[in-house]
Amino acid sequence: MKGALDGEGTRALLQAAAAAILSGVDRLTEADMATGDGDHGIGMRRGFEAAVAALSGLEAPSPALALKAVGTAVMASTGGAAGAVFGTWFRAGARPLEGQGTLDGAGLATFLETGLEAVCRRGGAAEGQKTMIDALAPAARAARAAAGAGLGPALAAAAAAAGAGAEATRAMLATTGKARSLGERSRGHIDPGALSVTLILGAMRDHLGAG
Amino acid sequence: MKGALDGEGTRALLQAAAAAILSGVDRLTEADMATGDGDHGIGMRRGFEAAVAALSGLEAPSPALALKAVGTAVMASTGGAAGAVFGTWFRAGARPLEGQGTLDGAGLATFLETGLEAVCRRGGAAEGQKTMIDALAPAARAARAAAGAGLGPALAAAAAAAGAGAEATRAMLATTGKARSLGERSRGHIDPGALSVTLILGAMRDHLGAG
Amino acid sequence: MTRAKKILNDPRRVVEEMVEGLELANDGRVVRVPGHAALVRRDIPGGKVALLIGGGSGHEPLFHGFIGHNLADGAACGQVFAAPAPDIIHAAARAVHRGRGILFLYGNYAGDNMNFDIAADLLGDDGIEVRTVRVRDDVAAAPPERVHDRRGIAGDILMIKIVGGAAAVHESLDEVERIARKAEANVRTIGVAVTAGSLPETGRPTFVLADDEIEVGMGAHGEAGVRRQKITTADAVADQMVGALLADLPFARGDEIALVINNFGATTMMEMLIVNRRVRQILAGAGIGVHRTHIGTWLTVQEMAGFSITFMRLDDELRRFLDMPCDSFGFQRM
Amino acid sequence: MTRAKKILNDPRRVVEEMVEGLELANDGRVVRVPGHAALVRRDIPGGKVALLIGGGSGHEPLFHGFIGHNLADGAACGQVFAAPAPDIIHAAARAVHRGRGILFLYGNYAGDNMNFDIAADLLGDDGIEVRTVRVRDDVAAAPPERVHDRRGIAGDILMIKIVGGAAAVHESLDEVERIARKAEANVRTIGVAVTAGSLPETGRPTFVLADDEIEVGMGAHGEAGVRRQKITTADAVADQMVGALLADLPFARGDEIALVINNFGATTMMEMLIVNRRVRQILAGAGIGVHRTHIGTWLTVQEMAGFSITFMRLDDELRRFLDMPCDSFGFQRM
Ligand SMILES: Nc1ncnc2c1ncn2[C@@H]1O[C@H](COP(=O)(O)OP(=O)(O)O)[C@@H](O)[C@H]1O
Ligand SMILES: Nc1ncnc2c1ncn2[C@@H]1O[C@H](COP(=O)(O)OP(=O)(O)O)[C@@H](O)[C@H]1O
Ligand SMILES: [Mg+2]
Ligand SMILES: [Mg+2]
Ligand SMILES: [Mg+2]
Ligand SMILES: [Mg+2]
């Protein structure tokens, strides 16, 4: 596993994340049909198809530029709650990395933490409300704890924590977003946005492990 | 079999005819679903429920008054093509019988002929266009031919002719009414209005046979 | 067979309850003719040529939702898909008459023709002059040389708008009839059905289509059309429908039309807007201008999914009446 | 699973093609913001407070069909059931701004809130003043003390009408915002779903109800309501819905309201009129007057069968804006 990635490496990492979303569309649709309005899969497809296009248009990007390109594309093309939330995560998360030539474990942790904070500010939600925050927040904590070991270990920890966090949303009662009004009926189903976070971080981990 | 009926007898005869329509509603619905808009059964039910009410409200009716009461009730309560057609048949057909104390074979033939003529004038249709005329016209001819033998034989002949006429509409191409636009697809199905004529005359024959 | 899923009370009283609900929905502008399934404007001016419309119920908001300022003066409501009986028409006609005669305007169906004609005979006995114009816009029902065999469908919408305007302005029944006949001669419609509607009283669908079939030329009661075919793209369906309309009048380069895309019930507005996109591409290519577009839900066939496309060729006179403001429960214009 | 039966071209391009068809359907009164799924009035007067609305597509004719004289100045259109992205809103806002600020009026959903807020931030950077009023009329979504958790549904119709009027008359953003907040505080809606709609892109229904079940309190994207129950009579459904509305504000004897019965898609007008009959019986019994009734198809959930009932309590000021004439593709008044 690599300890850090340059801009090209980050671009490849993000392409792997996008590919995971694009091949997970049906799962995301199912998840949003159970708790929301059924469009999370097709929304994320719009956003990450645009992200792939944006990434391939970049010339010699820095890690921050690659992350920001994804955020901007997702923000512009996804729509719905997911567009704002995932766009904000990537755009805000990229900002503190500007000027850095590589993405390492600490950089990943910063990206996740800063993105998380911006998402919470934008949407007014917090952990425990059955949203993607319940995957992103534990991922950010896990990445920070493993940051010193390098990007690979930090990503592995983040992906595992995101997965556990997403799993934990099953037991939660939705109190925000379109699933909110389901009340008790929202229990038992995984939050679609949390599942997307897991797909993204899991694909990054696998990409790095394979790379 | 009786050779003639007085006013009370005519009332009972018409109540039997109405009962046949009311218990044939589903068959009429099926027939109109195949070639029209599916409402012939419920329309005839409205009309003949009203006819039953009107008949029972009559005090010491003459045959003409009983027939006219049915026509007026059907005309007012059925709606659609059937209301105009069956209402016209009974109202116009009753007119030449006014002042007659009994309904005999000749009276029946006159009722059918005059009613038929009025129906053709009102709707502009003729035999062969796949309408109730294709049952009523042969019934009128058969009744006239058997008129001398009395009401019973005349009714028996009319009912048989109506049944054969209705059966023959299967092979016809609709050129009027809602079945018209079906074109070739209207073939193979009996015309719902012709079926109603058969039910009415058949029930009258059976009533007289049983009475 | 399962019944259609609807929110109703007594299925045999739907028309009675609908008329009550519709009168109330007019907030006092329209009143019921006592004892009849007929509604009339409260404020019909004296000396006005009266416009009476009507037909079977089940097509709401047509016909009985089109009563109001610069539209119809009254409507006779039949049972679902059944022409109103003569005495309903007669009562409605007497209620709207203001001494200048009455124009009967309705769709060309055997049932409507006979019942309105019987009512006209009764009104003749009363000394009230009646003229009749039957809408025969459905090009799928019969070839042009058999126009008397054509059904009235969504052309009714523009006809009521135009004749309503004419009857508000002209004081002669002759003039109103002349304008109505001109408009009628210039209007053409074709429909397509995707899924069936049902009769509230029987709960049964009025026809059966396979999951991958549509019927082009479907009438407003589920009567068959020109052909049953595999479902295809919106563009292909629009091409086929517009082709049939253009060839029929025929419409020609330089013509200006009013365009109506009417929802038969359950079709989404999104589908109709996508069809409109294609219709306009074709019309632009054919050099035909569109003066006004109406896309919405006016002539319904209960919950049938499908829509129709109507073209009416305009001249200055028709344009004037089309553009007049109007107000009613089911159709408004500023 | 079978796909819903619809007449479409490319299911992934529905919004793009719908916007094209909608622009054309406006006959020149509304134009597209180049490069964006946004439509704006062609003739916005200089110095006018701008009213920008928007939201996910798939609810046609809302929102983007409500652009016109005395209504909205523009609308940002999202994908189906998805809030528009910030740059669409931003572009639409810049196109409607006439120097007096912009009111954002839309339904209270997490996606809309975030995307419109991001756009408002961008406009702040541009030096354009924006105020935001979120419609939260769905009483089924949360109890009154958690009004910030309530969704916006058919209350949007009356809100756009009133705020459109206010923005046409008042030259101050403060005043328009004040009126919008007052109207919003007085509007309540509850919906019922009978059958599901589907997403055009997936072709899949947004929820599943048994043949004999309805869902009372259903939201405008298939979100669950207060309860799933056996289908019953129109009167019983109306009793339940009106009961929930009356108790919520609460509405009281002597109040006068505007009433909207909105078709979510495939419900027949006949059913809604029968419901209206009962609604009016209850209101008459409660001593509540109805100033205006609107029954029709404005906020749809694709081909979902079901409807909602909206009450807005009126005062003289709200009545004035409600009564103003207006013109748009999807909503007109003489
Ligand atoms: N306020 C919020 N903060 C963070 N995430 C949110 C918020 N609201 C919604 N989400 C996320 O967005 C996801 C839904 O996305 P999507 O279905 O694409 O949008 P929509 O809800 O507009 O249909 C939810 O599963 C949840 O994870
Ligand atoms: N012009 C006509 N002359 C005689 N009978 C007719 C005519 N038009 C229709 N009918 C009869 O009416 C019947 C249909 O009645 P019904 O279904 O109740 O009315 P509608 O066609 O208005 O739905 C047809 O089956 C046919 O027998
Ligand atoms: Mg969603
Ligand atoms: Mg019929
Ligand atoms: Mg009929
Ligand atoms: Mg959505």
XYZ file of C-alpha atoms in Angstrom, chain A residues 53-134:
82
model
C -15.478 13.838 -17.403
C -14.115 16.667 -15.284
C -11.219 14.544 -14.005
C -10.172 13.511 -17.461
C -10.182 17.134 -18.544
C -7.655 18.209 -15.916
C -4.074 18.819 -16.940
C -1.466 17.790 -14.382
C -3.748 18.302 -11.411
C -2.685 18.625 -7.792
C -4.602 16.402 -5.330
C -6.660 19.405 -4.228
C -7.535 20.294 -7.806
C -8.640 16.738 -8.540
C -10.797 16.617 -5.396
C -12.260 20.019 -6.135
C -13.048 19.047 -9.727
C -15.072 16.129 -8.429
C -16.872 18.364 -5.952
C -17.696 20.982 -8.547
C -18.956 18.426 -11.043
C -21.048 16.629 -8.452
C -22.466 19.903 -7.142
C -23.444 21.019 -10.645
C -24.775 17.765 -12.038
C -26.324 15.693 -9.259
C -29.075 17.887 -7.881
C -31.151 17.002 -4.842
C -29.766 16.654 -1.356
C -26.948 14.454 -2.580
C -25.601 17.064 -4.986
C -25.326 19.660 -2.260
C -23.947 17.252 0.309
C -21.414 15.329 -1.767
C -20.464 18.460 -3.702
C -19.886 20.350 -0.464
C -17.861 17.488 0.998
C -15.421 17.364 -1.917
C -15.216 21.091 -2.564
C -14.792 22.136 1.057
C -12.586 19.154 1.841
C -10.220 20.027 -0.996
C -9.632 23.588 0.164
C -7.131 23.004 3.025
C -5.085 20.745 0.720
C -4.452 23.487 -1.788
C -0.772 23.933 -2.546
C 0.117 20.421 -1.371
C 1.779 18.166 -3.958
C 0.691 14.875 -2.432
C -2.208 13.365 -0.586
C -1.038 11.440 2.479
C -2.780 9.999 5.528
C -2.997 13.353 7.275
C -4.235 14.965 4.094
C -6.988 12.385 3.791
C -8.024 12.980 7.390
C -8.116 16.732 6.798
C -10.136 16.252 3.613
C -12.693 14.156 5.470
C -12.854 16.357 8.561
C -13.151 19.621 6.690
C -15.675 18.188 4.281
C -17.708 16.778 7.146
C -17.760 20.075 8.954
C -18.928 21.901 5.836
C -21.665 19.323 5.215
C -22.947 19.670 8.782
C -22.932 23.444 8.494
C -24.694 23.421 5.124
C -27.474 21.018 5.979
C -27.804 21.544 9.720
C -27.672 17.829 10.431
C -25.482 15.981 12.922
C -24.533 12.390 13.592
C -27.392 10.093 14.490
C -29.931 11.552 12.069
C -29.568 8.753 9.531
C -27.648 10.581 6.809
C -24.335 10.236 5.032
C -22.861 12.042 8.050
C -23.194 8.788 9.953
